[in-house]
Tab-separated table of C-alpha atoms in Angstrom:
chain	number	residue	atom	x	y	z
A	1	UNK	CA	12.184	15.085	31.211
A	2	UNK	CA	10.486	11.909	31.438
A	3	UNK	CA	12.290	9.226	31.874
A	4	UNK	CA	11.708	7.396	28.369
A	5	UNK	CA	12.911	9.998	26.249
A	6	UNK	CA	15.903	10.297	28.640
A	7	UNK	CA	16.358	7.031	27.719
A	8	UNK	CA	15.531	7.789	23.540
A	9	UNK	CA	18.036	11.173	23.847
A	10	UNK	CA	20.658	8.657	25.357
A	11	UNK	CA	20.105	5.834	22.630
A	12	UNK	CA	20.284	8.418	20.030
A	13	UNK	CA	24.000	9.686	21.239
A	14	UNK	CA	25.283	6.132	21.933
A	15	UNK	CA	23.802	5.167	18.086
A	16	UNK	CA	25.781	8.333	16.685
A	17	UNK	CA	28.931	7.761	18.588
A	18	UNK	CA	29.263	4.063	18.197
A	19	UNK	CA	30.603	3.749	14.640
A	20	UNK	CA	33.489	5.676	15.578
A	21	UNK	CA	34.752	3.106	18.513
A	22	UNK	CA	33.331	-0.540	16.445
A	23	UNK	CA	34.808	0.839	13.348
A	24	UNK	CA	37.732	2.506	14.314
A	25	UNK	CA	40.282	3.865	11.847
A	26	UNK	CA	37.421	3.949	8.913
A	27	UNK	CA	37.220	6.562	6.647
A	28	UNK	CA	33.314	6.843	6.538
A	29	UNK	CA	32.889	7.283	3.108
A	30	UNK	CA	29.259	7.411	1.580
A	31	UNK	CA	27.827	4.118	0.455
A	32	UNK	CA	26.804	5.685	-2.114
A	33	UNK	CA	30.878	6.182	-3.346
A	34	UNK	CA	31.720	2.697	-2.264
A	35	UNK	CA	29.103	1.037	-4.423
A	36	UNK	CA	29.734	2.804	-7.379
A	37	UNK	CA	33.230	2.056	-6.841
A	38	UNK	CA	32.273	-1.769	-6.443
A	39	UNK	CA	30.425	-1.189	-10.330
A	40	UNK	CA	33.526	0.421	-11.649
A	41	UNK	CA	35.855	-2.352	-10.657
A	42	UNK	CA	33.309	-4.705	-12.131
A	43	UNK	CA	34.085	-3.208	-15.122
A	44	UNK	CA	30.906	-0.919	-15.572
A	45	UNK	CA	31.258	2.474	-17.205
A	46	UNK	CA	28.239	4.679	-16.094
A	47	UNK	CA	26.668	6.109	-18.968
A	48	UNK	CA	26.111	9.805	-18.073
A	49	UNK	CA	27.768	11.769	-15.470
A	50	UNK	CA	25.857	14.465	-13.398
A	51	UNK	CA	25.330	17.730	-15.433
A	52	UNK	CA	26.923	19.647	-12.110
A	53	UNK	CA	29.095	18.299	-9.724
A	54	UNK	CA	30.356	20.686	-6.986
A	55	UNK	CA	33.689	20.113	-5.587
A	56	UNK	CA	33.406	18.307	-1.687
A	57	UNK	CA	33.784	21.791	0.076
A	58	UNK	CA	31.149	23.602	-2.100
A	59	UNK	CA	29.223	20.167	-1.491
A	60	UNK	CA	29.017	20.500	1.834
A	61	UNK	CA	27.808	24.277	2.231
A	62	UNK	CA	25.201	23.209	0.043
A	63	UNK	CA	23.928	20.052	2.189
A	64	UNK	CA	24.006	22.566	4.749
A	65	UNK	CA	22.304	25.242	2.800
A	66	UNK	CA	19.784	22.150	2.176
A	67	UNK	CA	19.538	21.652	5.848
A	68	UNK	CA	18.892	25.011	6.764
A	69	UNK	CA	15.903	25.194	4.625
A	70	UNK	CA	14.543	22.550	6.110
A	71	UNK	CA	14.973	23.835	9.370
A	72	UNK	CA	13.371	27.382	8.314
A	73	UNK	CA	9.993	24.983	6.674
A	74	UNK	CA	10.184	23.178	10.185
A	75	UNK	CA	10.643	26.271	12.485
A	76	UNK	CA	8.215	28.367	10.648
A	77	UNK	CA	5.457	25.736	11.060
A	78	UNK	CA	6.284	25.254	15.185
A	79	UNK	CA	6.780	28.894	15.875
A	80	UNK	CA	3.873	29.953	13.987
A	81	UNK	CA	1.309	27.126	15.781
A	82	UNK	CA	2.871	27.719	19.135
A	83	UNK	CA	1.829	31.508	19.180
A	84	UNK	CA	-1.837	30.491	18.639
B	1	UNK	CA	22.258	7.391	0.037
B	2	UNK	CA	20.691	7.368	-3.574
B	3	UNK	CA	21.996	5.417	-6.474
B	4	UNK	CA	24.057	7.515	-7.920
B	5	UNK	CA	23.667	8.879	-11.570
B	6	UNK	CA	24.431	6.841	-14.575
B	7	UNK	CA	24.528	3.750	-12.109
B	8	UNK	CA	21.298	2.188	-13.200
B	9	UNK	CA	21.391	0.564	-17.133
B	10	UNK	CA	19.262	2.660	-19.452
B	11	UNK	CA	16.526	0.812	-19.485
B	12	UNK	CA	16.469	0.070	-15.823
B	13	UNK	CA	16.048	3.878	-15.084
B	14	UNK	CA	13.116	4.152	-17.424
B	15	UNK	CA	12.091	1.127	-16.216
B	16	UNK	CA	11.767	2.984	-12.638
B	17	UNK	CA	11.029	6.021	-13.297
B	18	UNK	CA	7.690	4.594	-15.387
B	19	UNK	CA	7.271	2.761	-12.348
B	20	UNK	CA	7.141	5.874	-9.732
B	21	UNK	CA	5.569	8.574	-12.141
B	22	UNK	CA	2.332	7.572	-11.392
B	23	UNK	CA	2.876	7.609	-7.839
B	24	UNK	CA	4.441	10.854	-7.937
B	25	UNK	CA	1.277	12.434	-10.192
B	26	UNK	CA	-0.895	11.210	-7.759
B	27	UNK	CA	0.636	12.347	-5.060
B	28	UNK	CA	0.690	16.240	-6.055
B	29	UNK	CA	-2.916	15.681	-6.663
B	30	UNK	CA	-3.458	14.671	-2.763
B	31	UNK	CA	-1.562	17.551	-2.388
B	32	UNK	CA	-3.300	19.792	-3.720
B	33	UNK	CA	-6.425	18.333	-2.584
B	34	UNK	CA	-5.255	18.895	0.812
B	35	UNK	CA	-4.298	22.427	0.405
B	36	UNK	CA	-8.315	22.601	-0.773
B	37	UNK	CA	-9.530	20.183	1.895
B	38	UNK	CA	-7.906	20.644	4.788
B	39	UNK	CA	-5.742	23.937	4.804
B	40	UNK	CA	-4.879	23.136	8.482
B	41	UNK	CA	-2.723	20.427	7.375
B	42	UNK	CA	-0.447	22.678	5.211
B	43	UNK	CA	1.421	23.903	7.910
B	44	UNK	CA	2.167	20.124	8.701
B	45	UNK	CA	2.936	19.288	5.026
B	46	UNK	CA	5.400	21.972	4.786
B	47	UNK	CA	6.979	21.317	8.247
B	48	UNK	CA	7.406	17.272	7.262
B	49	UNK	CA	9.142	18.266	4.257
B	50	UNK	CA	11.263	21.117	6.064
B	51	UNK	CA	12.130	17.913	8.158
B	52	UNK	CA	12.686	15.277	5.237
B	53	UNK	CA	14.830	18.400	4.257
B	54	UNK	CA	17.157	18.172	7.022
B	55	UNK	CA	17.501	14.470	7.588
B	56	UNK	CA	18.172	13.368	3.907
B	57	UNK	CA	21.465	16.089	4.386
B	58	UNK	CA	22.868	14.962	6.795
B	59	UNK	CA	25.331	11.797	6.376
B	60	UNK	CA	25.937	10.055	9.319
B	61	UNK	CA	28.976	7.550	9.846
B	62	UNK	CA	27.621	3.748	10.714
B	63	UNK	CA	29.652	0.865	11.920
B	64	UNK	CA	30.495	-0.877	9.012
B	65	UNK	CA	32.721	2.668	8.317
B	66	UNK	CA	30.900	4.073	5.904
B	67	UNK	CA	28.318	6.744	6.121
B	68	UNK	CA	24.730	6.815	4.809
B	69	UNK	CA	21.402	9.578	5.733
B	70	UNK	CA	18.018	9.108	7.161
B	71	UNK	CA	15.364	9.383	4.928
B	72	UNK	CA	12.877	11.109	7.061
B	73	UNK	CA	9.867	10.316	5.618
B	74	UNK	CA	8.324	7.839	8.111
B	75	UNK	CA	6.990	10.668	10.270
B	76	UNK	CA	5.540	12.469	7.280
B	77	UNK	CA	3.664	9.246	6.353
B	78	UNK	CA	2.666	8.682	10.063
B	79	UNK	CA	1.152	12.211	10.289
B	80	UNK	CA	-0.396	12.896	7.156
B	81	UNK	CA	-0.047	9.974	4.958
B	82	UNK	CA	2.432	8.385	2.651
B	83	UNK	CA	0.082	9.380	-0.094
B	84	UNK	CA	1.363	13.119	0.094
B	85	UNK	CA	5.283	11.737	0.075
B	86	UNK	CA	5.836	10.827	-3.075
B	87	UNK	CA	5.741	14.715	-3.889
B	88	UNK	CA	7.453	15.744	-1.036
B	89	UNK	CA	10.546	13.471	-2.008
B	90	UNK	CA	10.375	14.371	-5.537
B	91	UNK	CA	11.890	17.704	-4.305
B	92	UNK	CA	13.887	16.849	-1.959
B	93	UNK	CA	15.673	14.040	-5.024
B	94	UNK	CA	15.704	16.828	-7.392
B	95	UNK	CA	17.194	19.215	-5.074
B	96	UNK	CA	20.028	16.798	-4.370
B	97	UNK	CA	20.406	15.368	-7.810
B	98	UNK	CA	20.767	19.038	-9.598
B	99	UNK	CA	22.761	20.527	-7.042
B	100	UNK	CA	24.659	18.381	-5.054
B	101	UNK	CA	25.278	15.407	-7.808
B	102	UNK	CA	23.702	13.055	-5.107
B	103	UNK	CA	21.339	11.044	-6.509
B	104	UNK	CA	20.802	12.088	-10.491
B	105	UNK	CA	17.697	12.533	-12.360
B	106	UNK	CA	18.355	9.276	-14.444
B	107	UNK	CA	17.516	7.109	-11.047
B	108	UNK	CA	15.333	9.707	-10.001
B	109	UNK	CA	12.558	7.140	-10.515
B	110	UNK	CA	14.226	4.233	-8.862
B	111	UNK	CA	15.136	6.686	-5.954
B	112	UNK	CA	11.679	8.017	-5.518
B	113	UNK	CA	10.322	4.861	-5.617
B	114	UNK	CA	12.817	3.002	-2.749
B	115	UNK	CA	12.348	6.818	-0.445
B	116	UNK	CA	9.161	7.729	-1.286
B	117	UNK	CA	7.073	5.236	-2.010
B	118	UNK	CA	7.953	2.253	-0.080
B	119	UNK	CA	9.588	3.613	2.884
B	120	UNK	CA	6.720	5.638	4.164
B	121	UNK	CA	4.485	2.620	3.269
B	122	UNK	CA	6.299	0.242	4.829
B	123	UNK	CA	6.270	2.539	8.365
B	124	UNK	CA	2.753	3.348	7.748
B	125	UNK	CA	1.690	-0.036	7.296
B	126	UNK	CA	3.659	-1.092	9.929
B	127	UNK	CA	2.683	1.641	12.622
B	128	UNK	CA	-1.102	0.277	11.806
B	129	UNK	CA	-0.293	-3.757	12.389
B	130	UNK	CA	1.915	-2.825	15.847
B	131	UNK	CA	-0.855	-0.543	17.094
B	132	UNK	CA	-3.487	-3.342	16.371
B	133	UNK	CA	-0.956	-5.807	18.111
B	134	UNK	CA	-1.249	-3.631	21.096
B	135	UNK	CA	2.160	-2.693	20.796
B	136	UNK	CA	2.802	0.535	22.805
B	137	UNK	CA	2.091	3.965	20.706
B	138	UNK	CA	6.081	4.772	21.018
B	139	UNK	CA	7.763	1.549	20.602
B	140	UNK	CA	5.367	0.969	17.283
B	141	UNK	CA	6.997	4.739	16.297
B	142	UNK	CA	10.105	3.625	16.443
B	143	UNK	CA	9.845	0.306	15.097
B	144	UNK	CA	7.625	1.883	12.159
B	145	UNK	CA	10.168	4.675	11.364
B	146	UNK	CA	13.391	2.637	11.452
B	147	UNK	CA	12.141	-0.025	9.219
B	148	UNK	CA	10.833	1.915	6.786
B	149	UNK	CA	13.888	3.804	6.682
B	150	UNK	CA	15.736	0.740	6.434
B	151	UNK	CA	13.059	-0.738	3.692
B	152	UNK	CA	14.526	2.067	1.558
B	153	UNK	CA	18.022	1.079	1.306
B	154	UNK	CA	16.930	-2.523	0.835
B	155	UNK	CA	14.471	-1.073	-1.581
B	156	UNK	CA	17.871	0.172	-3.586
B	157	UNK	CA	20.015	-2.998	-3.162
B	158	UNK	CA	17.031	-5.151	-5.180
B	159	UNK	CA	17.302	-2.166	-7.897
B	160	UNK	CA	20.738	-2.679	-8.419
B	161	UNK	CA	20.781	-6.004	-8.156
B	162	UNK	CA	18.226	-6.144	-10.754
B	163	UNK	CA	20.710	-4.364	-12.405
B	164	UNK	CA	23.806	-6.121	-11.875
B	165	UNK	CA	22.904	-9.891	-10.806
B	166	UNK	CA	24.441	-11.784	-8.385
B	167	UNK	CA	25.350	-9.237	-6.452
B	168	UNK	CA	22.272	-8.541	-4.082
B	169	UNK	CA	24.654	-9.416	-1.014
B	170	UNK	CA	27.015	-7.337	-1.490
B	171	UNK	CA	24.263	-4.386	-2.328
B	172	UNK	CA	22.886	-5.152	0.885
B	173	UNK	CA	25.853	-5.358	2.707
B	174	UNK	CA	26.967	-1.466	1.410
B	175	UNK	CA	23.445	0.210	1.806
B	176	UNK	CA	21.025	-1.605	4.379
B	177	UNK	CA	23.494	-2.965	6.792
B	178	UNK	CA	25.308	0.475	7.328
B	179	UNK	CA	21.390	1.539	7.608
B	180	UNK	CA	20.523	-0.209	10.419
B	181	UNK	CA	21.647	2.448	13.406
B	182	UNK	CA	21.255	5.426	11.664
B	183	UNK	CA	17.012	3.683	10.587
B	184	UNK	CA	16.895	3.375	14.555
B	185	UNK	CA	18.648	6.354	15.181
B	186	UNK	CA	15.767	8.125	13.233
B	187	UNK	CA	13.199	5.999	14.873
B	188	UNK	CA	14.353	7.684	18.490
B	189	UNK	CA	14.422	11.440	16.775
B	190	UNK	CA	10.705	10.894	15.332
B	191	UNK	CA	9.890	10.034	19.017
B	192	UNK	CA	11.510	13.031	20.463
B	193	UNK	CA	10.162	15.070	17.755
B	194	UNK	CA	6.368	14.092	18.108
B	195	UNK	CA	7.191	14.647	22.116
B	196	UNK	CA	7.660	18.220	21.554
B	197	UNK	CA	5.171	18.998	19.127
B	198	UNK	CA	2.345	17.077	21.629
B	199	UNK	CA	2.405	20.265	23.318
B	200	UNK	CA	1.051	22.563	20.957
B	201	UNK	CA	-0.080	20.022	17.741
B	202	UNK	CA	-2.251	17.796	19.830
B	203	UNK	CA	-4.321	18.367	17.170
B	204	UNK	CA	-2.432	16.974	14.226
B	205	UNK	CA	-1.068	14.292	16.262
B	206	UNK	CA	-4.738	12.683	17.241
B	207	UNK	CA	-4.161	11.138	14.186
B	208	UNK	CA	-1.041	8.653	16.040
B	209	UNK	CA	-4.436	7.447	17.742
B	210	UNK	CA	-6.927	6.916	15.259
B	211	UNK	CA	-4.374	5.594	12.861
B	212	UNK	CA	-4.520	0.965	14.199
């Protein structure tokens, strides 16, 4: 590998791992949750709630079911150019 | 992270989403047009939203200890143009705002605007004044795909802020500051990610070149 993407692979791991040694402890909740708790403690009552919302395990197997259709629109685009 | 349904006054979400429907009509147009115009592309098209896809699900901690996503759309914008986002992150919002409650169709607008609209701008726009600065083709990559990541969530603080005045800092604080490794973080992948497609794509990716 050349050595600037050595470098870019490295950065990437050191970005992902880092939050868990500065912020040590933290419970890594979305920032989405934490400003919409900031709202509700200002005293704001949203004014419509979503129509579904899946408990946090169905939640997640749908992010990933998100994720893996992504990957299949990605893959299918690589592996089909690559056999040209 | 996408401001979350009901979060955004009435008539601040129509506000927004008056603001991004044009954008959004426009853009399936260019779509479309592409699909007529240059049916080579649509393998691209489909593979940059199989990657916005992927990026905009997966939540990644940050070190002020909360968690946020990339946005992946700088790398769309870079390779096609941010003209064609708009639609692209359309889907992707609705996806996550009917079935994951992430998001929500009433700040649909205001989300599509901040993700796809000024984000792949901003890291289009950018790429161009970087190149013309001389700036090497993968540091202005990086640069132009963080920040227009980052633009995004500081693109959602204003909204809400609008909103709720006074509070800008502390909007800030929650969504762009935990943004700023995961915006590089993404700057690196879109690197890596145009380093393995120079083998086969050279094609699509003459445009990195022409594009100052």
């Amino acid at each position: 590998m050349k050595r600037p993407l050595l470098a870019y692979c490295l950065g990437l791991i050191v970005l992902l791992a880092l939050p868990y040694f500065v912020a040590r402890g933290a419970d890594f909740s979305g920032a989405d949750g934490i400003a919409q708790e900031a709202l509700t403690k200002q005293g704001y009552t949203p004014w419509v709630e979503p129509l579904f919302n899946p408990p946090p395990e169905v939640a997640s197997g749908l992010f990933a079911f998100q994720a893996a259709l992504g990957g299949l629109a990605l893959g299918f685009f690589l592996g089909r150019r690559a056999r040209k | 992270m996408h401001i979350m349904d009901g979060y955004l006054p009435l008539p601040h979400a129509l506000a927004w989403t008056v603001v991004a429907a044009p954008f959004v009509v426009h853009s399936f147009g260019q779509v479309r047009r592409l699909q007529e115009k240059e049916p080579e592309k649509r393998l691209l098209l489909s593979a940059m939203g199989g990657y916005m896809f992927i990026l905009t699900a997966l939540k990644i901690p940050s070190v002020t200890g909360s968690c946020s996503h990339p946005t992946g759309t700088g790398l769309g914008a870079l390779l096609i143009h941010p003209r064609v986002m708009p639609a692209l992150g359309t889907v992707v919002l609705l996806f996550q705002a009917i079935l994951l409650a992430h998001g929500g169709l009433t700040t649909l607008g205001a989300n599509i605007f901040s993700m796809a609209v000024v984000g792949p701008w901003v890291a289009w726009g950018l790429y161009r004044a970087l190149r013309k600065l001389n700036l090497p083709q993968e540091a202005a990559i990086i640069a132009a795909v963080a920040l227009g990541d980052l633009a995004t969530y500081v693109v959602s603080s204003f909204q809400l802020a609008l909103a709720f005045p006074g509070s800008l800092l502390r909007f800030l604080g929650i969504f762009a500051l935990t943004q700023v490794p995961i915006a590089l973080a993404e700057g690196l992948l879109a690197v890596l990610l145009i380093e393995v497609l120079k083998k086969h794509f050279s094609q699509e990716l003459k445009v990195l070149e022409a594009l100052q």
